[in-house]
Amino acid sequence: MSLCLVTLLLFINHEDIQMNNANWAMRAQSVLPAGGFGNFDHSVFIKKGSGSRVWDEQDNEYIDYLIGSGPMLLGHGNEEVIDVVQEQISKGMTFFANNTAGIELAEQIVDAVACAEQVRFVTSGGEADMYALRLARAYTNRNKIMKFEGGYHGMSAEAQMSLAPSIQANFPNAVPDSAGIPASVQDDMVIAPYNDKETVKALLDEYGTEIAAIIVEPLQRIIPALPGFLSFLREECTQRGIVLIFDEIVTGFRLAYGGAQEAYGVVPDLCTLGKIIGGGFPLAAIAGKQSIMAHFDASVVGRDKFLMQLGTLSGNPVAAKAGLKTMEILKRPGNYDTLKAHGVRLQKLFTKHLTHHGHPHQVVGEPELFDVLFTSNPVIDYRSANQANQDKSKRFNHTLRTHGILKSPSKVYPCLALTEADFEWTEQAVEKAAAELNK
Ligand SMILES: Cc1ncc(COP(=O)(O)O)c(C=O)c1O
């Protein structure tokens, strides 16, 4: 075949792929509001993943630092996970009735997570958070919830309060981030600044006897708690009879096998888990003290204190098998050291090239989950994070994408499948993106 013909065929093929993508975008636009599933860039269509890499419909290859928004800590297509999933699928996909895989998964969670005496399965992290708040209300017989500005806990009415407010309300006033939420929900929210013990203490002095729960991401988005902040919350909750909930949907089985509560040495009353425990399938959980979890059991607490909770796919056996195998692999010696080392290596290479090209920035977070913020000021809460140069972040992320790095707009999720070749690729991409930011 002549070179011209090959070039022509490649060109036609490339045109086809472009058309195909545009076609999918049009189809998505007509049947999906805003043309997508959620808030990730709707122009990206991922067709497959393997290990640390994913490919889009145009056959572009990326190092995947999005990893499904967190669950794929082992990387895509882990063969051991696929084997158990296939075995389970051939036996049945869902039963609604109890199944042994779900019970074993609950046992593993109880073994791993310090606060977990019992576990209730649901299908998504947001659902787990919603029930955790309701559980705290059932247990304490109080209504108010303390939540931190900028903290993300899914999509319930409470969680949508002051998640990403565009106005700076005075604490503890809640700003709804979604339409369709009754004003009455605002009255039950006490919004506090993350990492600010003094303000939290003052708010607790005022509202403490009405507060059912403090819900907190122990690593808020990517912002670490300042030393002593989580243990301060622990002490205040214990003294005031408030339920302390750690939202460990992201940090669970990531920051350590026992999650943030192991990594930071502070044990909440309840935690929520998701992402990794489903091994890439829809599964999440509320876990915690038996005395609180008892509200899911009418025979223990009585009808009027009973919290009705069920869901068609709760404890789904395929998800439970995938989660169990994922956890078994994670527990093998060295994996958490490797994950940390990968994260540190990535953090260093971002710092090296951004510094070299003269961009004031900070790597914020933990090695296992972080991002780069373009600011030199300390980042300790939602407002200080917001002062970073967002436009520069957008341009940086966009340029990284053009150089084959897929990441969330606000996070880098390292995974265990990263290879030497991935680090080299990433380093080159970061170097180029840092240089191009100056243009
Ligand atoms: C801290 C935190 N909580 C809750 C959720 C909601 O989980 P899901 O998307 O499974 O509903 C997320 C999702 O990213 C999260 O990061």
Tab-separated table of N, CA and C in Angstrom, residues 155-265:
chain	number	residue	atom	x	y	z
A	155	MET	N	-25.961	14.195	47.808
A	155	MET	CA	-26.940	15.093	47.194
A	155	MET	C	-28.214	15.288	48.016
A	156	SER	N	-28.241	14.819	49.250
A	156	SER	CA	-29.458	15.023	50.051
A	156	SER	C	-29.639	16.520	50.303
A	157	ALA	N	-30.817	16.891	50.772
A	157	ALA	CA	-31.098	18.310	51.022
A	157	ALA	C	-30.083	18.890	52.009
A	158	GLU	N	-29.775	18.142	53.058
A	158	GLU	CA	-28.822	18.640	54.072
A	158	GLU	C	-27.428	18.791	53.458
A	159	ALA	N	-27.059	17.790	52.644
A	159	ALA	CA	-25.707	17.791	52.075
A	159	ALA	C	-25.506	18.928	51.075
A	160	GLN	N	-26.604	19.368	50.489
A	160	GLN	CA	-26.499	20.447	49.499
A	160	GLN	C	-26.433	21.832	50.141
A	161	MET	N	-26.375	21.872	51.442
A	161	MET	CA	-26.259	23.146	52.138
A	161	MET	C	-24.793	23.556	52.245
A	162	SER	N	-24.499	24.735	51.715
A	162	SER	CA	-23.142	25.300	51.802
A	162	SER	C	-22.072	24.313	51.349
A	163	LEU	N	-22.392	23.623	50.278
A	163	LEU	CA	-21.397	22.739	49.660
A	163	LEU	C	-20.377	23.573	48.880
A	164	ALA	N	-20.884	24.435	48.021
A	164	ALA	CA	-19.979	25.295	47.242
A	164	ALA	C	-20.643	26.659	47.081
A	165	PRO	N	-20.899	27.327	48.208
A	165	PRO	CA	-21.665	28.579	48.123
A	165	PRO	C	-20.904	29.678	47.382
A	166	SER	N	-21.633	30.416	46.560
A	166	SER	CA	-20.968	31.508	45.839
A	166	SER	C	-21.029	32.796	46.651
A	167	ILE	N	-21.845	32.782	47.715
A	167	ILE	CA	-21.834	33.952	48.592
A	167	ILE	C	-21.274	33.558	49.956
A	168	GLN	N	-20.687	34.532	50.638
A	168	GLN	CA	-20.115	34.243	51.952
A	168	GLN	C	-21.142	34.607	53.010
A	169	ALA	N	-21.933	33.633	53.421
A	169	ALA	CA	-22.915	33.887	54.475
A	169	ALA	C	-22.193	33.883	55.814
A	170	ASN	N	-22.806	34.536	56.809
A	170	ASN	CA	-22.230	34.452	58.152
A	170	ASN	C	-22.499	33.064	58.721
A	171	PHE	N	-21.515	32.514	59.400
A	171	PHE	CA	-21.748	31.230	60.079
A	171	PHE	C	-22.730	31.464	61.216
A	172	PRO	N	-23.695	30.602	61.458
A	172	PRO	CA	-23.901	29.265	60.909
A	172	PRO	C	-24.955	29.196	59.806
A	173	ASN	N	-25.199	30.330	59.111
A	173	ASN	CA	-26.292	30.327	58.125
A	173	ASN	C	-25.953	29.449	56.930
A	174	ALA	N	-26.934	28.628	56.538
A	174	ALA	CA	-26.721	27.683	55.443
A	174	ALA	C	-27.159	28.292	54.119
A	175	VAL	N	-26.375	28.051	53.085
A	175	VAL	CA	-26.716	28.527	51.739
A	175	VAL	C	-27.021	27.293	50.881
A	176	PRO	N	-28.266	27.161	50.376
A	176	PRO	CA	-28.551	25.975	49.559
A	176	PRO	C	-27.827	26.040	48.220
A	177	ASP	N	-27.234	24.920	47.813
A	177	ASP	CA	-26.525	24.881	46.534
A	177	ASP	C	-27.348	24.220	45.449
A	178	SER	N	-28.625	24.028	45.741
A	178	SER	CA	-29.477	23.365	44.763
A	178	SER	C	-30.860	23.978	44.855
A	179	ALA	N	-31.523	24.029	43.721
A	179	ALA	CA	-32.942	24.405	43.744
A	179	ALA	C	-33.730	23.227	44.311
A	180	GLY	N	-34.937	23.508	44.712
A	180	GLY	CA	-35.835	22.422	45.117
A	180	GLY	C	-35.685	21.980	46.561
A	181	ILE	N	-34.944	22.738	47.354
A	181	ILE	CA	-34.790	22.354	48.766
A	181	ILE	C	-35.664	23.268	49.623
A	182	PRO	N	-36.557	22.698	50.432
A	182	PRO	CA	-37.426	23.549	51.248
A	182	PRO	C	-36.609	24.401	52.218
A	183	ALA	N	-37.055	25.616	52.439
A	183	ALA	CA	-36.333	26.538	53.331
A	183	ALA	C	-36.214	25.951	54.734
A	184	SER	N	-37.151	25.076	55.089
A	184	SER	CA	-37.128	24.518	56.448
A	184	SER	C	-35.824	23.758	56.717
A	185	VAL	N	-35.230	23.206	55.666
A	185	VAL	CA	-33.982	22.439	55.868
A	185	VAL	C	-32.867	23.363	56.358
A	186	GLN	N	-32.859	24.592	55.831
A	186	GLN	CA	-31.829	25.553	56.240
A	186	GLN	C	-31.816	25.755	57.757
A	187	ASP	N	-33.048	25.778	58.325
A	187	ASP	CA	-33.153	26.062	59.764
A	187	ASP	C	-32.504	24.985	60.621
A	188	ASP	N	-32.393	23.788	60.055
A	188	ASP	CA	-31.825	22.694	60.844
A	188	ASP	C	-30.334	22.508	60.610
A	189	MET	N	-29.724	23.402	59.847
A	189	MET	CA	-28.290	23.263	59.563
A	189	MET	C	-27.484	24.298	60.348
A	190	VAL	N	-26.382	23.855	60.874
A	190	VAL	CA	-25.431	24.760	61.536
A	190	VAL	C	-24.143	24.628	60.726
A	191	ILE	N	-23.859	25.642	59.934
A	191	ILE	CA	-22.687	25.571	59.047
A	191	ILE	C	-21.484	26.197	59.756
A	192	ALA	N	-20.375	25.485	59.720
A	192	ALA	CA	-19.171	25.949	60.427
A	192	ALA	C	-17.985	25.955	59.470
A	193	PRO	N	-16.968	26.775	59.795
A	193	PRO	CA	-15.752	26.749	58.966
A	193	PRO	C	-14.859	25.572	59.388
A	194	TYR	N	-14.394	24.814	58.395
A	194	TYR	CA	-13.494	23.672	58.657
A	194	TYR	C	-12.226	24.181	59.321
A	195	ASN	N	-11.711	23.402	60.239
A	195	ASN	CA	-10.419	23.687	60.881
A	195	ASN	C	-10.430	24.888	61.810
A	196	ASP	N	-11.617	25.397	62.154
A	196	ASP	CA	-11.686	26.575	63.022
A	196	ASP	C	-12.319	26.168	64.358
A	197	LYS	N	-11.466	25.748	65.291
A	197	LYS	CA	-11.964	25.243	66.575
A	197	LYS	C	-12.776	26.292	67.316
A	198	GLU	N	-12.282	27.525	67.281
A	198	GLU	CA	-12.930	28.581	68.074
A	198	GLU	C	-14.379	28.799	67.651
A	199	THR	N	-14.570	28.923	66.331
A	199	THR	CA	-15.934	29.149	65.839
A	199	THR	C	-16.802	27.923	66.090
A	200	VAL	N	-16.245	26.745	65.882
A	200	VAL	CA	-17.024	25.520	66.123
A	200	VAL	C	-17.450	25.486	67.588
A	201	LYS	N	-16.525	25.816	68.470
A	201	LYS	CA	-16.832	25.772	69.918
A	201	LYS	C	-17.951	26.765	70.237
A	202	ALA	N	-17.846	27.953	69.681
A	202	ALA	CA	-18.880	28.975	69.957
A	202	ALA	C	-20.242	28.494	69.439
A	203	LEU	N	-20.248	27.886	68.258
A	203	LEU	CA	-21.524	27.406	67.695
A	203	LEU	C	-22.074	26.249	68.530
A	204	LEU	N	-21.164	25.412	69.019
A	204	LEU	CA	-21.628	24.292	69.853
A	204	LEU	C	-22.172	24.808	71.181
A	205	ASP	N	-21.545	25.858	71.705
A	205	ASP	CA	-22.072	26.428	72.959
A	205	ASP	C	-23.486	26.950	72.751
A	206	GLU	N	-23.744	27.486	71.566
A	206	GLU	CA	-25.067	28.056	71.306
A	206	GLU	C	-26.109	26.985	70.931
A	207	TYR	N	-25.691	26.048	70.060
A	207	TYR	CA	-26.698	25.114	69.497
A	207	TYR	C	-26.497	23.658	69.931
A	208	GLY	N	-25.450	23.395	70.710
A	208	GLY	CA	-25.025	22.021	71.004
A	208	GLY	C	-26.146	21.092	71.448
A	209	THR	N	-27.061	21.592	72.290
A	209	THR	CA	-28.092	20.681	72.825
A	209	THR	C	-29.124	20.305	71.768
A	210	GLU	N	-29.108	21.040	70.627
A	210	GLU	CA	-30.066	20.713	69.557
A	210	GLU	C	-29.412	19.922	68.420
A	211	ILE	N	-28.100	19.737	68.499
A	211	ILE	CA	-27.378	19.132	67.371
A	211	ILE	C	-27.323	17.608	67.510
A	212	ALA	N	-27.819	16.929	66.469
A	212	ALA	CA	-27.798	15.461	66.455
A	212	ALA	C	-26.423	14.953	66.028
A	213	ALA	N	-25.847	15.587	65.008
A	213	ALA	CA	-24.598	15.050	64.437
A	213	ALA	C	-23.693	16.164	63.932
A	214	ILE	N	-22.401	15.903	64.033
A	214	ILE	CA	-21.425	16.673	63.254
A	214	ILE	C	-20.954	15.719	62.169
A	215	ILE	N	-21.145	16.115	60.923
A	215	ILE	CA	-20.650	15.292	59.814
A	215	ILE	C	-19.448	15.999	59.201
A	216	VAL	N	-18.386	15.236	58.991
A	216	VAL	CA	-17.148	15.850	58.511
A	216	VAL	C	-16.415	14.882	57.591
A	217	GLU	N	-15.821	15.443	56.543
A	217	GLU	CA	-14.851	14.680	55.761
A	217	GLU	C	-13.528	14.819	56.513
A	218	PRO	N	-12.945	13.725	57.002
A	218	PRO	CA	-11.701	13.878	57.761
A	218	PRO	C	-10.573	14.496	56.920
A	219	LEU	N	-10.687	14.365	55.616
A	219	LEU	CA	-9.829	15.112	54.679
A	219	LEU	C	-10.840	15.846	53.809
A	220	GLN	N	-11.075	17.150	54.104
A	220	GLN	CA	-12.198	17.820	53.419
A	220	GLN	C	-11.835	18.119	51.962
A	221	ARG	N	-12.438	17.359	51.040
A	221	ARG	CA	-12.066	17.384	49.619
A	221	ARG	C	-10.601	16.972	49.501
A	222	ILE	N	-9.674	17.956	49.576
A	222	ILE	CA	-8.246	17.600	49.643
A	222	ILE	C	-7.570	18.302	50.823
A	223	ILE	N	-8.365	19.027	51.608
A	223	ILE	CA	-7.762	19.853	52.668
A	223	ILE	C	-7.605	19.027	53.951
A	224	PRO	N	-6.362	18.825	54.398
A	224	PRO	CA	-6.181	18.054	55.636
A	224	PRO	C	-6.690	18.816	56.861
A	225	ALA	N	-7.160	18.061	57.831
A	225	ALA	CA	-7.510	18.673	59.112
A	225	ALA	C	-6.219	19.143	59.778
A	226	LEU	N	-6.278	20.308	60.425
A	226	LEU	CA	-5.104	20.779	61.166
A	226	LEU	C	-4.897	19.863	62.374
A	227	PRO	N	-3.658	19.762	62.852
A	227	PRO	CA	-3.410	18.872	64.001
A	227	PRO	C	-4.369	19.202	65.152
A	228	GLY	N	-5.000	18.175	65.668
A	228	GLY	CA	-5.887	18.359	66.825
A	228	GLY	C	-7.326	18.680	66.479
A	229	PHE	N	-7.626	19.015	65.214
A	229	PHE	CA	-9.009	19.423	64.897
A	229	PHE	C	-9.986	18.248	65.019
A	230	LEU	N	-9.597	17.095	64.496
A	230	LEU	CA	-10.517	15.947	64.545
A	230	LEU	C	-10.684	15.447	65.983
A	231	SER	N	-9.592	15.453	66.751
A	231	SER	CA	-9.734	14.982	68.138
A	231	SER	C	-10.540	15.990	68.961
A	232	PHE	N	-10.453	17.279	68.592
A	232	PHE	CA	-11.297	18.293	69.241
A	232	PHE	C	-12.777	17.999	68.963
A	233	LEU	N	-13.097	17.685	67.710
A	233	LEU	CA	-14.494	17.345	67.378
A	233	LEU	C	-14.935	16.121	68.178
A	234	ARG	N	-14.021	15.144	68.258
A	234	ARG	CA	-14.334	13.903	68.997
A	234	ARG	C	-14.701	14.234	70.448
A	235	GLU	N	-13.860	15.042	71.078
A	235	GLU	CA	-14.106	15.370	72.497
A	235	GLU	C	-15.402	16.140	72.667
A	236	GLU	N	-15.608	17.126	71.805
A	236	GLU	CA	-16.839	17.944	71.922
A	236	GLU	C	-18.074	17.069	71.749
A	237	CYS	N	-18.050	16.174	70.775
A	237	CYS	CA	-19.214	15.311	70.523
A	237	CYS	C	-19.474	14.402	71.718
A	238	THR	N	-18.402	13.854	72.268
A	238	THR	CA	-18.569	12.952	73.421
A	238	THR	C	-19.204	13.723	74.587
A	239	GLN	N	-18.654	14.900	74.856
A	239	GLN	CA	-19.171	15.686	75.990
A	239	GLN	C	-20.614	16.108	75.808
A	240	ARG	N	-21.001	16.388	74.572
A	240	ARG	CA	-22.314	16.996	74.338
A	240	ARG	C	-23.359	16.001	73.828
A	241	GLY	N	-22.985	14.731	73.760
A	241	GLY	CA	-23.943	13.719	73.298
A	241	GLY	C	-24.314	13.877	71.832
A	242	ILE	N	-23.353	14.356	71.039
A	242	ILE	CA	-23.570	14.524	69.592
A	242	ILE	C	-22.908	13.350	68.871
A	243	VAL	N	-23.551	12.869	67.812
A	243	VAL	CA	-22.969	11.758	67.048
A	243	VAL	C	-21.920	12.328	66.078
A	244	LEU	N	-20.706	11.812	66.161
A	244	LEU	CA	-19.658	12.254	65.229
A	244	LEU	C	-19.637	11.299	64.033
A	245	ILE	N	-19.870	11.869	62.853
A	245	ILE	CA	-19.887	11.047	61.624
A	245	ILE	C	-18.689	11.435	60.759
A	246	PHE	N	-17.842	10.467	60.459
A	246	PHE	CA	-16.799	10.689	59.455
A	246	PHE	C	-17.345	10.220	58.115
A	247	ASP	N	-17.364	11.110	57.147
A	247	ASP	CA	-17.688	10.709	55.780
A	247	ASP	C	-16.395	10.165	55.176
A	248	GLU	N	-16.329	8.825	55.126
A	248	GLU	CA	-15.117	8.155	54.612
A	248	GLU	C	-15.378	7.536	53.233
A	249	ILE	N	-16.320	8.125	52.512
A	249	ILE	CA	-16.619	7.595	51.169
A	249	ILE	C	-15.340	7.603	50.315
A	250	VAL	N	-14.549	8.656	50.468
A	250	VAL	CA	-13.303	8.761	49.698
A	250	VAL	C	-12.108	8.205	50.475
A	251	THR	N	-12.046	8.524	51.753
A	251	THR	CA	-10.834	8.182	52.524
A	251	THR	C	-10.813	6.722	52.966
A	252	GLY	N	-11.982	6.079	53.057
A	252	GLY	CA	-12.069	4.694	53.511
A	252	GLY	C	-11.251	3.775	52.610
A	253	PHE	N	-10.424	2.952	53.195
A	253	PHE	CA	-9.577	1.987	52.474
A	253	PHE	C	-8.609	2.680	51.507
A	254	ARG	N	-8.494	4.008	51.607
A	254	ARG	CA	-7.527	4.727	50.776
A	254	ARG	C	-6.384	5.286	51.619
A	255	LEU	N	-6.727	6.076	52.648
A	255	LEU	CA	-5.653	6.683	53.456
A	255	LEU	C	-4.917	5.615	54.277
A	256	ALA	N	-5.617	4.539	54.555
A	256	ALA	CA	-5.047	3.360	55.232
A	256	ALA	C	-6.087	2.276	55.036
A	257	TYR	N	-5.754	1.038	55.382
A	257	TYR	CA	-6.762	-0.022	55.253
A	257	TYR	C	-7.961	0.309	56.142
A	258	GLY	N	-7.689	0.873	57.310
A	258	GLY	CA	-8.779	1.269	58.221
A	258	GLY	C	-9.266	2.684	57.984
A	259	GLY	N	-8.908	3.292	56.856
A	259	GLY	CA	-9.420	4.613	56.490
A	259	GLY	C	-8.774	5.747	57.268
A	260	ALA	N	-9.434	6.916	57.214
A	260	ALA	CA	-8.890	8.107	57.880
A	260	ALA	C	-8.845	7.900	59.386
A	261	GLN	N	-9.808	7.147	59.920
A	261	GLN	CA	-9.816	6.963	61.377
A	261	GLN	C	-8.581	6.195	61.834
A	262	GLU	N	-8.060	5.314	60.974
A	262	GLU	CA	-6.783	4.661	61.311
A	262	GLU	C	-5.629	5.640	61.064
A	263	ALA	N	-5.662	6.294	59.917
A	263	ALA	CA	-4.541	7.181	59.551
A	263	ALA	C	-4.382	8.322	60.557
A	264	TYR	N	-5.502	8.878	61.028
A	264	TYR	CA	-5.421	10.047	61.915
A	264	TYR	C	-5.621	9.695	63.387
A	265	GLY	N	-5.992	8.443	63.670
A	265	GLY	CA	-6.116	8.014	65.068
A	265	GLY	C	-7.278	8.638	65.817
